[in-house]
Coordinates of C-alpha atoms and ligand atoms in Angstrom, one line a residue:
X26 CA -26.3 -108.2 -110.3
X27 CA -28.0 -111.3 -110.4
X28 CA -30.9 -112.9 -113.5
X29 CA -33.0 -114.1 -110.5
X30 CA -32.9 -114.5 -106.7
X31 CA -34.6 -117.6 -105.1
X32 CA -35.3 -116.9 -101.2
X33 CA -36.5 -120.1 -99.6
X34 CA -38.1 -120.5 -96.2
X35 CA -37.7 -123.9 -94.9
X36 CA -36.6 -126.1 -91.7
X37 CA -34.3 -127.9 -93.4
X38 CA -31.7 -125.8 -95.1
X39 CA -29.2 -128.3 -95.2
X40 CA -31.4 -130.7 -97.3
X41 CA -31.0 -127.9 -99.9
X42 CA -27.7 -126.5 -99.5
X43 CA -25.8 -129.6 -101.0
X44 CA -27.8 -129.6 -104.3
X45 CA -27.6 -125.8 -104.3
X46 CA -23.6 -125.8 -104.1
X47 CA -22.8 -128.6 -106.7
X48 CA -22.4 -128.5 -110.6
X49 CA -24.7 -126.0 -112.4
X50 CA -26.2 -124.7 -109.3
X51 CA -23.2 -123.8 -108.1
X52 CA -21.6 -122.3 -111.4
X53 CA -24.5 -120.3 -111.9
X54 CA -24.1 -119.0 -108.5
X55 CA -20.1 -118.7 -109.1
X56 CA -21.1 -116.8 -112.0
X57 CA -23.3 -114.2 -110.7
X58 CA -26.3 -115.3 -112.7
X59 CA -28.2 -116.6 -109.5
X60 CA -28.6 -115.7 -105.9
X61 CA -29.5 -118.2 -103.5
X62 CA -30.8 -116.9 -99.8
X63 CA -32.6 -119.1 -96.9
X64 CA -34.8 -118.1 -94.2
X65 CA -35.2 -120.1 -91.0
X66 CA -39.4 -120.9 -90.4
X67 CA -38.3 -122.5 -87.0
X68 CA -37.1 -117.8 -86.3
X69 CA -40.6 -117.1 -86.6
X70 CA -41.9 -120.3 -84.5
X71 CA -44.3 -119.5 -81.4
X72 CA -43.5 -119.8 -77.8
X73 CA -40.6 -121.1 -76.0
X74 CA -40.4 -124.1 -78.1
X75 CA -40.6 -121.7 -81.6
X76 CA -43.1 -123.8 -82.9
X77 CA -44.9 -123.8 -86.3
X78 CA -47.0 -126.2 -86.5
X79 CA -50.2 -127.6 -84.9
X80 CA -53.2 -130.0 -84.6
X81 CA -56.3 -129.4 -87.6
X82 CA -59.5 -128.1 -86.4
X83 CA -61.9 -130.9 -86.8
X84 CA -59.7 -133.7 -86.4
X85 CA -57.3 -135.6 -88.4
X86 CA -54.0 -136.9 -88.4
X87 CA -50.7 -134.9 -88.3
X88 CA -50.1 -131.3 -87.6
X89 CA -50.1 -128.3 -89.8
X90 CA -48.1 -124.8 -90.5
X91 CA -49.8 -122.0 -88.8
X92 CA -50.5 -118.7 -90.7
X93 CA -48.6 -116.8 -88.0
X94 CA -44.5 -117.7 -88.2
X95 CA -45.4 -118.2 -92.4
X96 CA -46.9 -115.2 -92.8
X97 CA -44.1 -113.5 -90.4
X98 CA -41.4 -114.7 -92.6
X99 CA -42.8 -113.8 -95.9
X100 CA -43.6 -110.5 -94.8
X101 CA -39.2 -109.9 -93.1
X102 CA -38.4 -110.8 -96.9
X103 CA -41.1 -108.5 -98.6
X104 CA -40.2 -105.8 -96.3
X105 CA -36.6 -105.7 -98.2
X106 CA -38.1 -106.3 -101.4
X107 CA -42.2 -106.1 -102.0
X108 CA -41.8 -106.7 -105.4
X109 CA -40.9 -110.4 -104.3
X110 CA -43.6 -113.0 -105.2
X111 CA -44.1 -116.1 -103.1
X112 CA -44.3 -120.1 -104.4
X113 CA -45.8 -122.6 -102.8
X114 CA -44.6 -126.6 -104.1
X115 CA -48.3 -128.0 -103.3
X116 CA -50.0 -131.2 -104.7
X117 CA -53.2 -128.6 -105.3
X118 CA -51.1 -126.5 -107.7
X119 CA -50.7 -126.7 -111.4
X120 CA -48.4 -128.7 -112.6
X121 CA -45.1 -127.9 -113.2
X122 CA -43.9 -128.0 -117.0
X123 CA -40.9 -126.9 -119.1
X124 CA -43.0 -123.8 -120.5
X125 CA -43.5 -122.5 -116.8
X126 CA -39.8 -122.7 -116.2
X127 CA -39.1 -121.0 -119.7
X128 CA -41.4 -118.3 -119.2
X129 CA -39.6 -117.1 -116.0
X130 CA -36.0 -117.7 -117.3
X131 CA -37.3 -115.3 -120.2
X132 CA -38.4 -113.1 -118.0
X133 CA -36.0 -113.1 -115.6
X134 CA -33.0 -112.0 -118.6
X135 CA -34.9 -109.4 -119.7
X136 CA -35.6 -107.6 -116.5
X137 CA -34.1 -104.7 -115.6
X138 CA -33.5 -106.0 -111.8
X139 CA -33.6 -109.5 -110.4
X140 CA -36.8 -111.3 -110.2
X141 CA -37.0 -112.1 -106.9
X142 CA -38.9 -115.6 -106.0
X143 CA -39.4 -116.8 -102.0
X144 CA -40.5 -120.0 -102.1
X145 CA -41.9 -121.8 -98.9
X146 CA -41.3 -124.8 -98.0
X147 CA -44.7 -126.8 -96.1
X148 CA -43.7 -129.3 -94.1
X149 CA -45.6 -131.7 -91.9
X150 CA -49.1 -132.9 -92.9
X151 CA -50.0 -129.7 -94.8
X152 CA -50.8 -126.0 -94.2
X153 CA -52.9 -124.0 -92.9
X154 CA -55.6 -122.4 -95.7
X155 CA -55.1 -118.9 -95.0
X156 CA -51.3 -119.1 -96.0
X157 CA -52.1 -119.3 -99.5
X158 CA -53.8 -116.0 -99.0
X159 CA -50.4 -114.8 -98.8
X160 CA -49.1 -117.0 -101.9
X161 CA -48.9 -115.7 -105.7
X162 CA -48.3 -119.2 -107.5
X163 CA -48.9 -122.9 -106.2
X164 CA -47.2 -125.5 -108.0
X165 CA -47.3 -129.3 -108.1
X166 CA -44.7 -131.5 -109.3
X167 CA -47.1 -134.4 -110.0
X168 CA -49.8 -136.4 -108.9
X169 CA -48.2 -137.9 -106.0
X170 CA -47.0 -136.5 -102.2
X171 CA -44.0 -135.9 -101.2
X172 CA -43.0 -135.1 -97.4
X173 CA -42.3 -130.9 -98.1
X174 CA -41.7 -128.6 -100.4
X175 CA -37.8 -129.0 -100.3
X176 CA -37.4 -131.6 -103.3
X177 CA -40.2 -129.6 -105.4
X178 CA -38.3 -126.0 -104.5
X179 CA -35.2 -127.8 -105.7
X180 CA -36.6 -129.0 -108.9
X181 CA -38.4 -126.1 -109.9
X182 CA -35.0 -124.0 -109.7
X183 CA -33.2 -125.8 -111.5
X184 CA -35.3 -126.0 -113.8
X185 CA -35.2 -122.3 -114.5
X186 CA -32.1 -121.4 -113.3
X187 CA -30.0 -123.8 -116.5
X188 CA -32.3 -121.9 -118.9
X189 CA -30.7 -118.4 -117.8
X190 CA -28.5 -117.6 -120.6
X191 CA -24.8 -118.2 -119.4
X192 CA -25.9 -120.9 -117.1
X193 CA -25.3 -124.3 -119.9
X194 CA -22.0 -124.4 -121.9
X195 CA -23.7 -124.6 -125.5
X196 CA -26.0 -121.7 -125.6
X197 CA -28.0 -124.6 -127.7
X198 CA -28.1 -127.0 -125.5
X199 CA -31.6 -125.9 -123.8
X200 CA -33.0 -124.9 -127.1
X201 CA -32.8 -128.5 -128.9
X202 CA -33.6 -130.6 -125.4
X203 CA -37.3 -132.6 -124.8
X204 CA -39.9 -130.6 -124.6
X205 CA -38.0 -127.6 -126.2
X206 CA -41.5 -126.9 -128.4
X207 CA -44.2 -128.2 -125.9
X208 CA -43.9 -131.9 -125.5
X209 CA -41.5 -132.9 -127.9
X210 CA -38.8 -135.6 -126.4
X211 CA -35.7 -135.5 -127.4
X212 CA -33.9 -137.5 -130.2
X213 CA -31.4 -140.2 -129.0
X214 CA -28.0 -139.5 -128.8
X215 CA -24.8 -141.6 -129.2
X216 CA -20.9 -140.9 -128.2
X217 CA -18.1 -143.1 -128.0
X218 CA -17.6 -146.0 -128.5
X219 CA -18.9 -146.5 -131.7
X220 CA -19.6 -150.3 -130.8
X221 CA -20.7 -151.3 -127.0
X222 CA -21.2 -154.9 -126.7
X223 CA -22.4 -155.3 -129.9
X224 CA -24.6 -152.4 -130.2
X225 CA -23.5 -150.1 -132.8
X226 CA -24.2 -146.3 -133.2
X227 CA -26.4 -145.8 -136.7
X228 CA -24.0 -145.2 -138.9
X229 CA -25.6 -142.0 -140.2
X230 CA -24.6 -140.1 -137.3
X231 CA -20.8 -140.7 -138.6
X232 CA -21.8 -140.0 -142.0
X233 CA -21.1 -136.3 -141.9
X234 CA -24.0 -135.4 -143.9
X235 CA -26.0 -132.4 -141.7
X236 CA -29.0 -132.9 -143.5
X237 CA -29.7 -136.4 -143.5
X238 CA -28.6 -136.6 -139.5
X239 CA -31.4 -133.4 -139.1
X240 CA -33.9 -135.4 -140.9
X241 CA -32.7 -138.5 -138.7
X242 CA -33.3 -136.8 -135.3
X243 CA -36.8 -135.4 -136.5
X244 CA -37.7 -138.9 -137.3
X245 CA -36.4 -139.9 -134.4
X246 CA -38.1 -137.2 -131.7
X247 CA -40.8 -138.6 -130.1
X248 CA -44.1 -136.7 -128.7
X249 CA -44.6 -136.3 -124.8
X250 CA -47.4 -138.8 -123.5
Ligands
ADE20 N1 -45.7 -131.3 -101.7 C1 -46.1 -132.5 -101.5 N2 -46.3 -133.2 -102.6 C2 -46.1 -132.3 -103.6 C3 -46.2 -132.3 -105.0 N3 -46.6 -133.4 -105.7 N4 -45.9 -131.2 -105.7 C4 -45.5 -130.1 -105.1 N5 -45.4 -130.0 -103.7 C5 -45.7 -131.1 -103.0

């Protein structure tokens, strides 16, 4: 049985799929940690031409979701599983951060069944206001716009789907990274070769002593702006 399952509604499945099926996404999926599931918006679309989207009431440039094929396809996932609760990746949401992520990795281990997130994907312009009706958590990725919701669905699961225990190699490696405690950054790190054009790892990483490198690394962990 899977930690978590992500269902996401979008038009443009294949702009997710690759990401989806490479490297950690795609172990954690190999693994059985994670479940991955996509529903077509364009199934739900209105009319001969299955359409989704249309002009804003009181003017304005570009076309919006309607409420109808959104609310159509949230409700075909929830009838399988009410219990599912719906993200929207919107530049009106709260910003995205590494304690958000944690908090549902967390949550997700210790649940008795999978948390189950759908995330929709906006497209176009924007969406409708009434969709959000239908929406338990909004979520920006940052003070700037992007063209849909694909990139920020993509971010925010893997950014909680490589906290899920079994996902990373080093069970430490997500507990010592940036922002591990908040805002913290993360300390630099070095590997081979010792010397690279002239610039030299400091030689107290080679010197063996754990708690001198320990105190190095604090020293050397910056704060988050
Ligand atoms: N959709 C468009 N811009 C976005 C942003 N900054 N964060 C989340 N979703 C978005």
């Amino acid at each position: 049985m899977p930690k978590i399952k992500f269902t996401i509604i979008t038009l443009f499945r294949e702009a997710l799929e690759p990401y989806l099926n490479t490297s950690m996404m795609w172990k954690a999926t190999d693994k059985g940690l994670v479940e991955f599931d996509f529903v077509n918006l364009r199934d739900f679309g209105l009319g001969p031409h299955k359409s989704v989207d249309d002009t804003p009431y009181g003017g304005g440039d570009g076309m919006l979701l309607r409420p109808e094929p959104v609310f159509a396809a949230i409700e075909s996932v929830k009838e399988k599983d009410p219990d599912a609760k719906v993200i929207i990746p919107t530049p009106v949401g709260e910003i995205w951060n590494q304690n958000m992520a944690r908090k549902i990795a967390e949550d997700a281990d210790n649940s008795e069944k999978p948390l189950h997130f759908i995330i929709l994907c906006p497209h176009y312009e924007g969406y409708d206001e009434r969709i959000l009706s239908i929406v338990d958590y909004k979520i920006s990725l940052g003070k700037y716009v992007l063209t849909g919701g694909e990139l920020p669905a993509l971010i925010i699961i893997d950014s909680v789907v490589r906290l899920i225990p079994g996902v990373l190699g080093g069970e430490n490696s997500a507990i010592i990274e940036s922002f591990s405690d908040g805002d913290n950054l993360e300390y630099p790190q070095y590997t081979k070769p010792f010397d690279f054009r002239g610039k030299k790892v400091p030689e107290i990483l080679l010197s063996g002593n754990h708690g001198e490198i320990a105190k190095w690394r604090e020293e050397h962990s910056k704060k988050a702006n």
